[in-house]
Coordinates of C-alpha atoms and ligand atoms in Angstrom, one line a residue:
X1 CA 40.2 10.4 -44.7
X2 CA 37.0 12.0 -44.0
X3 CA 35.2 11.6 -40.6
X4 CA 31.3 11.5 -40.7
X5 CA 29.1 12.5 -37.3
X6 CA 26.4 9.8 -38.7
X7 CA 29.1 7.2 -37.7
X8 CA 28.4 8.6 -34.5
X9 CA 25.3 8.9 -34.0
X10 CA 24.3 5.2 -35.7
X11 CA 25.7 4.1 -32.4
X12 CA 23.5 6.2 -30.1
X13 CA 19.8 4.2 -29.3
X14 CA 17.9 6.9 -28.0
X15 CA 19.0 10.1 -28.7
X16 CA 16.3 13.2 -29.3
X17 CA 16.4 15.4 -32.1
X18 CA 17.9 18.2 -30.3
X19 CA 20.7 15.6 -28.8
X20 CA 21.6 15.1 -32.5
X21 CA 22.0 18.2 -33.4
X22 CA 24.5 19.2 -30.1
X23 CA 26.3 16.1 -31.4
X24 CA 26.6 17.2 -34.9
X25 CA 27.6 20.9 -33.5
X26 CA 30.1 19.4 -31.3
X27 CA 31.3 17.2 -33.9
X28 CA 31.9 20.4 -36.3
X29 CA 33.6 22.2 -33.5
X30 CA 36.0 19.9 -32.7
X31 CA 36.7 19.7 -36.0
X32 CA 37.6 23.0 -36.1
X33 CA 39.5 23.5 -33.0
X34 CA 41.9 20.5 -33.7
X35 CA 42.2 21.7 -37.7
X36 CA 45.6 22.3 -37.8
X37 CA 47.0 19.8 -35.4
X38 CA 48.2 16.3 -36.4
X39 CA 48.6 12.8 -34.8
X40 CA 52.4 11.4 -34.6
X41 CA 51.1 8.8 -36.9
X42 CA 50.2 12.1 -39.2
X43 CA 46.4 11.5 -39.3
X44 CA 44.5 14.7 -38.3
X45 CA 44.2 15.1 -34.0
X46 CA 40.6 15.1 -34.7
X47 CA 40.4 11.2 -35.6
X48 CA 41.7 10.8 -32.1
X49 CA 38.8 12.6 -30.4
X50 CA 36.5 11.2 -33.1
X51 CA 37.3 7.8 -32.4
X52 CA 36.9 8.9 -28.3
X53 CA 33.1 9.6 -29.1
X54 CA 32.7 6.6 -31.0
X55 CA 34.1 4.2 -28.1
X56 CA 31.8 6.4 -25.6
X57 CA 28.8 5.7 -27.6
X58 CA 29.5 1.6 -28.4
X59 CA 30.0 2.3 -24.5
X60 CA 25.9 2.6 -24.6
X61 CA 26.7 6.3 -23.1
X62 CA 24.3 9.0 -24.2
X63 CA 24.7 12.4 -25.9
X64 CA 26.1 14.2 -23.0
X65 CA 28.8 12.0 -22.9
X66 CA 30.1 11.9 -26.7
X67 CA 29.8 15.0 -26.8
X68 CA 32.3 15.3 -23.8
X69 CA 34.4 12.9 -25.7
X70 CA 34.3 15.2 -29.1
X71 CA 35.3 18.3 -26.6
X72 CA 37.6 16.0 -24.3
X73 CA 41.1 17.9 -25.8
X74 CA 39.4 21.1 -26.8
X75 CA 40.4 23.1 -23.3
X76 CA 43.6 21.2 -22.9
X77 CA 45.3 21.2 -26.5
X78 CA 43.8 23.9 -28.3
X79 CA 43.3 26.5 -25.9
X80 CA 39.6 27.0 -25.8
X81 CA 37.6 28.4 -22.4
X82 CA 35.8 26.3 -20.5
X83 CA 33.7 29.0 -20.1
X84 CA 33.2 29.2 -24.7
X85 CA 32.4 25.3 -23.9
X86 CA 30.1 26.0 -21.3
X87 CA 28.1 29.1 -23.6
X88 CA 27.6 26.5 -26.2
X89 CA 26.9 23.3 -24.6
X90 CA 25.8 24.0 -21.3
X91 CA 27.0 23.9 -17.9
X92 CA 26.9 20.0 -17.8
X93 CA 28.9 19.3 -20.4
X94 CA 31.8 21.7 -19.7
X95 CA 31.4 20.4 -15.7
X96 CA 32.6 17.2 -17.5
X97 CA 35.1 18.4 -20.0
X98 CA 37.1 20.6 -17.3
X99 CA 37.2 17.4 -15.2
X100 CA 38.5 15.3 -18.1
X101 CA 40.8 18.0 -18.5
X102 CA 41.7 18.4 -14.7
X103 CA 42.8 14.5 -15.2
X104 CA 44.8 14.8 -17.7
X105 CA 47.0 17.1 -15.8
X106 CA 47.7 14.2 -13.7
X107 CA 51.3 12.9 -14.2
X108 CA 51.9 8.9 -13.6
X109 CA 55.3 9.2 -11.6
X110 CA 56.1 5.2 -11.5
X111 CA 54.9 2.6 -9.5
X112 CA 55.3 4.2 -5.8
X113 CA 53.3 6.7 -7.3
X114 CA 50.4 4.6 -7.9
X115 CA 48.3 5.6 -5.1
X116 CA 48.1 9.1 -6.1
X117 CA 46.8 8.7 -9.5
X118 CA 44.7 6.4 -7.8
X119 CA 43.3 8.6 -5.9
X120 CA 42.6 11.2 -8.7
X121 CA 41.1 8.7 -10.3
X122 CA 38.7 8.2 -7.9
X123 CA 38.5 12.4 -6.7
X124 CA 36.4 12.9 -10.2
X125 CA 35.1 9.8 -9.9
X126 CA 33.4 11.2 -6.8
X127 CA 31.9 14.2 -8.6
X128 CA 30.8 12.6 -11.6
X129 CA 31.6 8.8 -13.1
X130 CA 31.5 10.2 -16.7
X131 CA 34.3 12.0 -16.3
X132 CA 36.1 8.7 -15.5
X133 CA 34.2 7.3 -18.6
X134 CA 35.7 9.7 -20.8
X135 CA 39.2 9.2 -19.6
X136 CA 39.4 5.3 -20.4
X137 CA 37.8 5.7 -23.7
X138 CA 40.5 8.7 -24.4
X139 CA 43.3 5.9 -22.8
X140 CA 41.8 3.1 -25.1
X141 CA 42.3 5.4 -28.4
X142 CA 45.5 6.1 -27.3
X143 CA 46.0 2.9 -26.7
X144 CA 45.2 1.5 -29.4
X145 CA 47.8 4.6 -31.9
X146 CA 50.4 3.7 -29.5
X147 CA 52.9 2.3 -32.5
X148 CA 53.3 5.8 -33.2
X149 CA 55.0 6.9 -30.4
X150 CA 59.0 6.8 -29.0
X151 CA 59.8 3.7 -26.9
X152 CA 59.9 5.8 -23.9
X153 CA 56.6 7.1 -23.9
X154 CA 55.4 3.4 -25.4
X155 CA 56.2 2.0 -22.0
X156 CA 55.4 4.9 -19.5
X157 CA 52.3 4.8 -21.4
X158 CA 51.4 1.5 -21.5
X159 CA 52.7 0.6 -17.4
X160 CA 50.2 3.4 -16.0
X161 CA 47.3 2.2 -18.5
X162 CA 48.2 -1.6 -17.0
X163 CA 48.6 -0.6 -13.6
X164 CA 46.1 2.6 -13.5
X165 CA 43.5 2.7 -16.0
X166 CA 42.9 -1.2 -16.9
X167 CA 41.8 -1.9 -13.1
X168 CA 39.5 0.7 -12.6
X169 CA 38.0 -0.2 -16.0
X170 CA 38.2 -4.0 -14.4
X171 CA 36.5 -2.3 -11.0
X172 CA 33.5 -0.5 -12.6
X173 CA 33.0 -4.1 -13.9
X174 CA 33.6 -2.8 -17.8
X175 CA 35.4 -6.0 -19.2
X176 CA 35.2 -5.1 -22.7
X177 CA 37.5 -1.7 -21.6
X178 CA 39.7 -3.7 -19.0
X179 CA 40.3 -6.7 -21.3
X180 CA 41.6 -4.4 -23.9
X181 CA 43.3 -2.4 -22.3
X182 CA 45.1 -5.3 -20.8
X183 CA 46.1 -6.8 -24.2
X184 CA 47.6 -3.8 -25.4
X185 CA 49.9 -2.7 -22.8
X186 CA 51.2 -6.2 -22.3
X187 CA 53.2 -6.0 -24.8
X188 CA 55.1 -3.0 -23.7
X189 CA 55.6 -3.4 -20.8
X190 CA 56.5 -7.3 -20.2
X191 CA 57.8 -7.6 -23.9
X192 CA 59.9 -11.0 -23.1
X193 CA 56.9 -13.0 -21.3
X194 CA 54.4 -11.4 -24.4
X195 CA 56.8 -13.8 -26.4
X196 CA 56.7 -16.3 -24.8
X197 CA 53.0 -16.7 -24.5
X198 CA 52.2 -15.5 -28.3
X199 CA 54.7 -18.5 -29.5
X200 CA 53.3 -21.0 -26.4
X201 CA 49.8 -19.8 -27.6
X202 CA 50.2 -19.9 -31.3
X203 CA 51.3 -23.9 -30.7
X204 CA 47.4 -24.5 -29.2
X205 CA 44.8 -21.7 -30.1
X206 CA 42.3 -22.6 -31.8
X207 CA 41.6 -21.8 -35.0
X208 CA 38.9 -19.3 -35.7
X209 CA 37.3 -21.6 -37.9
X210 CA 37.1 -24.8 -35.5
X211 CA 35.4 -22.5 -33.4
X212 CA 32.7 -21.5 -36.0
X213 CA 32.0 -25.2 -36.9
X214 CA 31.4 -25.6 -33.1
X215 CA 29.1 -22.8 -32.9
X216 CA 26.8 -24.1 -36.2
X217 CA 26.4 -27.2 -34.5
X218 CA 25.5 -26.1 -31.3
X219 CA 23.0 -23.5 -33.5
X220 CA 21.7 -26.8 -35.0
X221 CA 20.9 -28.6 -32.4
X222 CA 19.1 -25.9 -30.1
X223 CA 17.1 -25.1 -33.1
X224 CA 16.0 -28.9 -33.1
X225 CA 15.1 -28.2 -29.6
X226 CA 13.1 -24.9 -30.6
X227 CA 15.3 -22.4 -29.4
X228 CA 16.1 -20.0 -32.1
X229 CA 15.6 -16.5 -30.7
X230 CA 19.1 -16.8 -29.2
X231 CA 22.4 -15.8 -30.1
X232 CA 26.4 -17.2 -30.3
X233 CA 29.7 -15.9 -30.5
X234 CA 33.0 -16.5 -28.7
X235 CA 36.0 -15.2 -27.2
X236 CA 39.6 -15.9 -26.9
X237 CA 41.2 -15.8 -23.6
X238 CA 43.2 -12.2 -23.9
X239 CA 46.6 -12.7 -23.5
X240 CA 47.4 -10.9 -20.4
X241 CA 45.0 -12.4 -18.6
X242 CA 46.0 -15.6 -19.9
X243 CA 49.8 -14.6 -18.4
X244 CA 48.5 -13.6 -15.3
X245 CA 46.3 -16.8 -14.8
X246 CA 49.1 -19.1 -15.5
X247 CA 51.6 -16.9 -13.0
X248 CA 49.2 -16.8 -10.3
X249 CA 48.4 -20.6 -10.6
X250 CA 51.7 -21.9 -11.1
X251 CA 49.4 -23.6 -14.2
X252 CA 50.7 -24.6 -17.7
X253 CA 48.6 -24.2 -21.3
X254 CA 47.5 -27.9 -21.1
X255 CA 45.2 -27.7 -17.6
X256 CA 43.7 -24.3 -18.4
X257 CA 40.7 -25.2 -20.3
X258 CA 38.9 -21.4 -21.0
X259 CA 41.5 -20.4 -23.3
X260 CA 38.3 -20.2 -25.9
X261 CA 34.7 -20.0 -24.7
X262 CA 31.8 -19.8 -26.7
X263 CA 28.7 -17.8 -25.4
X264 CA 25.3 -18.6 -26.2
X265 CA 22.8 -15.6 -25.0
X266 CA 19.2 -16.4 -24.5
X267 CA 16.0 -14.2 -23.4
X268 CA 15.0 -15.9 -20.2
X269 CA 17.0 -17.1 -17.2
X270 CA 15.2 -20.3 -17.4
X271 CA 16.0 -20.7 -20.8
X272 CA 19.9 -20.9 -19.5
X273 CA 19.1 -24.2 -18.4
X274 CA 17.3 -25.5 -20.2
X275 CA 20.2 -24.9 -23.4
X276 CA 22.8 -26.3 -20.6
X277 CA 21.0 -29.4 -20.8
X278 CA 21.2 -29.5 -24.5
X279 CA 24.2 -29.1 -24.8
X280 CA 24.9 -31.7 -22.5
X281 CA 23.3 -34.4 -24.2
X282 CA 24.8 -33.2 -27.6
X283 CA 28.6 -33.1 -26.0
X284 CA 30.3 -34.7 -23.5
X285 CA 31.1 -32.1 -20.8
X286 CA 34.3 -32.5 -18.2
X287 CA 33.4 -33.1 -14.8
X288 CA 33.5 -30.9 -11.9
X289 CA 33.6 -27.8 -14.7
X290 CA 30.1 -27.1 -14.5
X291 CA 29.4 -24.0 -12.7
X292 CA 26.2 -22.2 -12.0
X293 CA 26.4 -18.5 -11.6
X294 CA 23.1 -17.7 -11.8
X295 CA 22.0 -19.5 -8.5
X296 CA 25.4 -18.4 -7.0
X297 CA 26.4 -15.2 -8.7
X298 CA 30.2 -14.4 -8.2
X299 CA 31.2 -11.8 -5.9
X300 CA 31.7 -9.3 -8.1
X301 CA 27.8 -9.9 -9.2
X302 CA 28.6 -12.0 -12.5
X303 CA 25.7 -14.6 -13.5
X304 CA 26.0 -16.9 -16.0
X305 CA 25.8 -20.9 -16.6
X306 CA 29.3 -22.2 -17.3
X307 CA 30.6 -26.0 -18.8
X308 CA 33.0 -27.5 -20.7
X309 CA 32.8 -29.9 -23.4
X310 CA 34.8 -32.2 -25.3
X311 CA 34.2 -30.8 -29.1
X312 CA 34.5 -34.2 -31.0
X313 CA 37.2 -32.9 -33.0
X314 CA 39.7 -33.4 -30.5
X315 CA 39.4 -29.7 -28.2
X316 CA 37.8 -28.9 -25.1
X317 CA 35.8 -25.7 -25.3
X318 CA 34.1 -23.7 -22.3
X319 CA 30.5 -22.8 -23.4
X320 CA 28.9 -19.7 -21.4
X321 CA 25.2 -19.7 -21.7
X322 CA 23.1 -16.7 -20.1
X323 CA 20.6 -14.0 -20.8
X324 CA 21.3 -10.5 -23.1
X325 CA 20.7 -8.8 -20.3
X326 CA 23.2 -10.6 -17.5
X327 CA 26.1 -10.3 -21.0
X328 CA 25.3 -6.6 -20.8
X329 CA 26.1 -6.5 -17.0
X330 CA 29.6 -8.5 -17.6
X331 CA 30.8 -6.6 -20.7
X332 CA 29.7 -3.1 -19.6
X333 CA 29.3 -3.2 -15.8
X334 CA 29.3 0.5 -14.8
X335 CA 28.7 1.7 -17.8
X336 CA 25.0 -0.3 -17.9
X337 CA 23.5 1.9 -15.2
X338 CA 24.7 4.8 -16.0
X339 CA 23.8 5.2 -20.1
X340 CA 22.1 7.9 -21.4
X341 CA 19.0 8.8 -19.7
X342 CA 19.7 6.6 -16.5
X343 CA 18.0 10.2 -14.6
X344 CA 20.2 9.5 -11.7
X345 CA 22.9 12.0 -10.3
X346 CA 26.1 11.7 -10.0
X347 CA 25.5 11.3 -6.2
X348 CA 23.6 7.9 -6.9
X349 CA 25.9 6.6 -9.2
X350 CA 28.8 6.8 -7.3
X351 CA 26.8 5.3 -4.1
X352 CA 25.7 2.4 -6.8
X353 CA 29.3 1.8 -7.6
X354 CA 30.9 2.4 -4.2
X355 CA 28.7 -0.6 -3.2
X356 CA 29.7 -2.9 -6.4
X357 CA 33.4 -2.2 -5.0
X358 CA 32.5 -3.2 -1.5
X359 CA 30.9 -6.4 -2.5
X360 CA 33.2 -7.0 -4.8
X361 CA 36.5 -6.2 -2.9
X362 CA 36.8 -9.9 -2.1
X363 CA 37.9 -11.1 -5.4
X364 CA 41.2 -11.8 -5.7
X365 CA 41.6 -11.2 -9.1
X366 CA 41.0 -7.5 -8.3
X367 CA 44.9 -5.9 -8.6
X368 CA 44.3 -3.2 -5.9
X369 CA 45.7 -4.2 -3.0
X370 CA 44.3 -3.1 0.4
X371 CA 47.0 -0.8 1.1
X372 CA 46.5 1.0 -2.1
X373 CA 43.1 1.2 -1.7
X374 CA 42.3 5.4 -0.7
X375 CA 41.4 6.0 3.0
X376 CA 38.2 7.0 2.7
X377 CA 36.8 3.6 0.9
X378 CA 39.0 1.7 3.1
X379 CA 36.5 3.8 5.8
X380 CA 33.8 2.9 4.1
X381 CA 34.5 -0.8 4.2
X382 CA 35.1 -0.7 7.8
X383 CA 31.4 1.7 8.3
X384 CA 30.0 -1.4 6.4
X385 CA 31.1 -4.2 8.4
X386 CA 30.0 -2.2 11.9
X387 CA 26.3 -1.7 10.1
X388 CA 24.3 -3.9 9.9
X389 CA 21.0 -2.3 8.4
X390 CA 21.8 -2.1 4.7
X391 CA 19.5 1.2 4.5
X392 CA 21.5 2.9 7.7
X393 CA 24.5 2.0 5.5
X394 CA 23.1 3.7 2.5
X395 CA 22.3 7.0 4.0
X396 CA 25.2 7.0 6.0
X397 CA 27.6 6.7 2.9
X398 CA 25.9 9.5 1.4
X399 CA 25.8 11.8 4.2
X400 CA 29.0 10.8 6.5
X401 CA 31.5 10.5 3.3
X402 CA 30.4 12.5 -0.2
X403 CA 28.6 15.2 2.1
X404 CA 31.6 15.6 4.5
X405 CA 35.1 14.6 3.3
X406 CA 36.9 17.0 0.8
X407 CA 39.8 16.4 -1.7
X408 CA 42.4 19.1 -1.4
X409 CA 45.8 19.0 -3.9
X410 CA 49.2 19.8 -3.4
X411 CA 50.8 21.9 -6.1
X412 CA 52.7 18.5 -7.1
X413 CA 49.3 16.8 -7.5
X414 CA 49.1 15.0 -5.1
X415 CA 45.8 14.3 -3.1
X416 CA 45.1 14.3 0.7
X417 CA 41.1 13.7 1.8
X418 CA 40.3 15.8 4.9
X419 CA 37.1 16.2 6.6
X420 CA 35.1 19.3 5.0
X421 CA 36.1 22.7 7.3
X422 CA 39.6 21.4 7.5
X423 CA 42.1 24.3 7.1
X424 CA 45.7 24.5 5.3
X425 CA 46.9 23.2 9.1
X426 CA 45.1 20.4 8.7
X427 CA 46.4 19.8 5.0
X428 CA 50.2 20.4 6.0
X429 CA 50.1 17.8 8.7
X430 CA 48.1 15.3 6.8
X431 CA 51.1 15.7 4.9
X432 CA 53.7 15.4 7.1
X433 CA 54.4 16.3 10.9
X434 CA 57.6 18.1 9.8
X435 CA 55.5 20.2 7.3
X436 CA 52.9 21.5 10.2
X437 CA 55.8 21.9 12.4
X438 CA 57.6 24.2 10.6
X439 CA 54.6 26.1 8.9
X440 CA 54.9 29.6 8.1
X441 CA 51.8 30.3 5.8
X442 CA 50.4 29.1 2.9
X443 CA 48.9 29.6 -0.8
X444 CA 45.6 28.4 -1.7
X445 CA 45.1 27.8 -5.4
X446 CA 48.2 30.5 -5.5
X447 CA 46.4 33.2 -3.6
X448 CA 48.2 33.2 -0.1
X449 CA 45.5 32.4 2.8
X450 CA 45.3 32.9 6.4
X451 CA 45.6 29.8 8.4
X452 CA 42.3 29.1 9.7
X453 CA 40.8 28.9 5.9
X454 CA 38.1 26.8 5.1
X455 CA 39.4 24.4 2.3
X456 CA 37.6 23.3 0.0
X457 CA 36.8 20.0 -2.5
X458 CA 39.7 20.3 -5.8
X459 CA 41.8 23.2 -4.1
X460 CA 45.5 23.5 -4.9
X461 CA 47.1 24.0 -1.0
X462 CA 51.0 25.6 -1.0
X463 CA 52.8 25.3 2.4
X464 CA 55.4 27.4 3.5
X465 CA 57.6 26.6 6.2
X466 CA 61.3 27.9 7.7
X467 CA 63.6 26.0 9.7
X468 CA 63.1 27.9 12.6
X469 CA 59.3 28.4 12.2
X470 CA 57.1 26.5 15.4
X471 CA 53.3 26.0 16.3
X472 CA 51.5 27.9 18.6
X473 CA 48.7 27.2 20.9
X474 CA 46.2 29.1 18.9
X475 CA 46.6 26.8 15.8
X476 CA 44.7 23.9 17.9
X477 CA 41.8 26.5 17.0
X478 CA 42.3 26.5 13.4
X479 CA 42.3 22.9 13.2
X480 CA 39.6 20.3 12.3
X481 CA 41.6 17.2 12.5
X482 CA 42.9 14.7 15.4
X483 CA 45.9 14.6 13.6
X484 CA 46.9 17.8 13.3
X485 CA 45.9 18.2 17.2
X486 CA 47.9 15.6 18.6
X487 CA 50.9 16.5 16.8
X488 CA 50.2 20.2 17.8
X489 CA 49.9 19.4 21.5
X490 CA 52.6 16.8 21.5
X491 CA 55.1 19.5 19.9
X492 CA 53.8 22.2 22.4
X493 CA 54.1 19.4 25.7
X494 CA 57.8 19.3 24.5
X495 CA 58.8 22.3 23.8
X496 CA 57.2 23.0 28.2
X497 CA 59.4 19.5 29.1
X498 CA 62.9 21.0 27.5
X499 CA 62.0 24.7 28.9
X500 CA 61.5 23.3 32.1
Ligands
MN1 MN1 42.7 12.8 -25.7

């Protein structure tokens, strides 16, 4: 099998000259670096990160990007520098590599775990969404080879992509990634109910073909009407989401009635309705199914016009009529602000998306629950509701949380935020009371470091403590948090009571 770069870069809109040519140097590179490795299915590794890049760019993401995607398992797998990355791509690109690499280091530890990876997730996310970007299209090829794998890893796999990686694809509003995602993991991980709802499904899906018919005929008659300039295709329910639906619901097959919906995109928002009404007269719809998003978008900012009709051959069929751009919104969410040349920083993306999240975190078909949700969004919500003034807000979020909160790691991985100038004092009691109690010292990023250290965003904190080990008064001026102080004084108010 031969790979080709044009495959690549056929998928790319905009891309300069000099963008195609990194691309095609990338693309030889990584080629190179992963020549003598294989895939467990026995294809060459670089068909993995091939097939990264080529997800990336269907993504609508620009050079930088792929390119990241091509270089994604360069640093981790075949022992390049970041710093040889960084020589011949530039500093942005290896910024983005090391953090997809950084991730990957990242060990899913079962479903207690859960807000830990989390939080990672949402750590890189915070310095730059690509990075995150990267990682689901790298989980999504993986995904996707996951056949070739031992049961064990099949499952671990497959449970952190379901629980982990397929709701933050579902958050930055990518349904194209979450959906698939989704559907492949379901399998391995819930293997009896999969069977039950392939057989239960394979009794009523429709057949490709009834759905094509359909399709001509609505084709037909908005043609008679003069629309022609618009376009059709459809989807089936996935499978998982299906499962969940009917779990949730306490619903059977029979009264769920978007198990297929056809889509009908149009230029204008007026032309929505005016295809609605078309439809309408050509097909009997249901009653009290007719929904319309675009005058009331859902909460999670969706907009579309949304009925169902009786076919004529016996199905009912949900038709979704709205504009190329609102289908671009719903597929690719996230990814549709920040494509290739959106000129923003990372800074205003993540402020963009932080605010999707918060007007979005009242959907209830959003899987992270409150309590999983990291501290310092759950902050953010509460900042929110006490402001008022949307622009307050805005400036607020950027200054009070990105400018000022730091994300430190313990040598296990796990992540603790902390307000910047906090100290390994600070850290060891975020972590535990016990921890800062017994103190003795402690390693940062395994160089050991005085107490009073100023920590800072992505460092790796050690703490040492001994039994007998106790905190003094002076540590209350090494610290930067209320936590740490309170426990400081209440262990030093005590230690007075039992001298006294
Ligand atoms: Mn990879």
């Amino acid at each position: 099998m031969t790979y080709r770069v044009e495959e690549i870069l056929r998928l790319i809109d905009h891309s300069t000259k000099e963008e195609d040519e990194q691309i095609r140097a990338a693309f030889l590179f990584a080629e190179n670096a992963h020549k003598d490795q294989k895939r467990n299915s026995g294809e060459p590794y670089f068909s993995h990160v091939f097939e990264t890049a080529k997800i990336l760019a269907e993504l609508g993401m620009g050079a930088s990007t792929v390119i990241a995607g091509l270089l994604h398992d360069a640093v981790e797998d075949v022992n390049v520098s970041i710093d040889e990355i960084k020589e011949k791509f530039g500093n942005e690109i290896a910024f983005i590599v090391d953090g997809v690499t950084k991730l990957g280091q990242v060990r899913y530890r079962g479903a207690d775990k859960h807000n830990e990876s989390l939080r990672k997730l949402f750590v890189a996310t915070s310095e730059d969404m690509r990075v995150l970007l990267v990682k689901l299209a790298d989980r999504l090829h993986n995904m996707r080879t996951l056949k070739h794998v031992s049961l064990e890893k099949q499952k671990r796999i497959a449970t952190e992509t379901l629980e982990i990686y397929a709701p933050v694809a579902y958050r930055l509003g990518i349904r194209k990634l979450s959906r698939e995602l989704e559907d492949l993991s379901f399998p391995y991980v819930y293997p009896e109910e999969y069977a039950v709802m392939k057989k239960e499904l394979s009794e009523k899906r429709f057949s490709t073909e009834g759905l094509e018919k359909f399709l001509k005929s609505i084709k037909k008659a908005l043609a008679r009407e003069g629309l022609t300039h618009i376009k059709t295709d459809f989807r089936v329910k996935g499978t998982y989401s299906l499962y969940k639906k009917i779990a949730a619901k306490d619903k059977n097959l029979e009264n769920i009635y978007d198990l297929a919906a056809v889509r009908i995109l149009v230029d204008k928002p007026e032309e929505c309705y005016h295809v609605l009404g078309i439809v309408h007269k050509e097909w009997r719809p249901l009653p009290r199914r007719i929904k319309d998003y675009i005058a009331f978008p859902k909460p999670n900012g969706y907009r579309a016009l949304h009925t169902t009709v009786f076919t004529g051959e016996g199905d009912v069929v949900e038709v979704q009529i709205k504009t190329y751009a609102m289908h671009r919104h719903a597929e690719y969410g996230f990814a549709s602000h920040i494509s290739y040349k959106g000129g923003k920083s990372a800074d205003a993306q993540t402020l963009e998306w932080v605010q999707s999240l918060l007007t979005s975190r009242k959907d209830s078909n959003v899987p992270l629950k409150s309590t999983d949700t990291p501290t310092w969004i759950r902050e953010l919500v509460e900042y929110h509701n006490d402001t008022e003034d949307n622009e307050i807000f805005k400036k607020g979020l950027q200054k009070d949380f990105f400018n000022v909160r730091i994300f430190v790691f313990s040598p296990k991985g796990d992540v603790v935020d902390l307000p910047i100038t906090s100290t390994p004092l600070d850290f060891a009691y975020a972590i535990h009371s016990d921890i800062g109690n017994h103190m003795t010292g402690a390693k940062v990023n395994g160089k050991l470091a005085s107490l009073d250290t100023k920590l800072k965003n992505g460092d790796i904190v050690e703490i040492m403590t001994r039994q007998n080990a106790a905190p003094s008064r002076k540590w209350l001026e090494y610290t930067r948090t209320s936590t740490a102080r309170r426990h400081i004084l209440r262990f030093l108010a005590k230690q007075k009571k039992s001298r006294q």
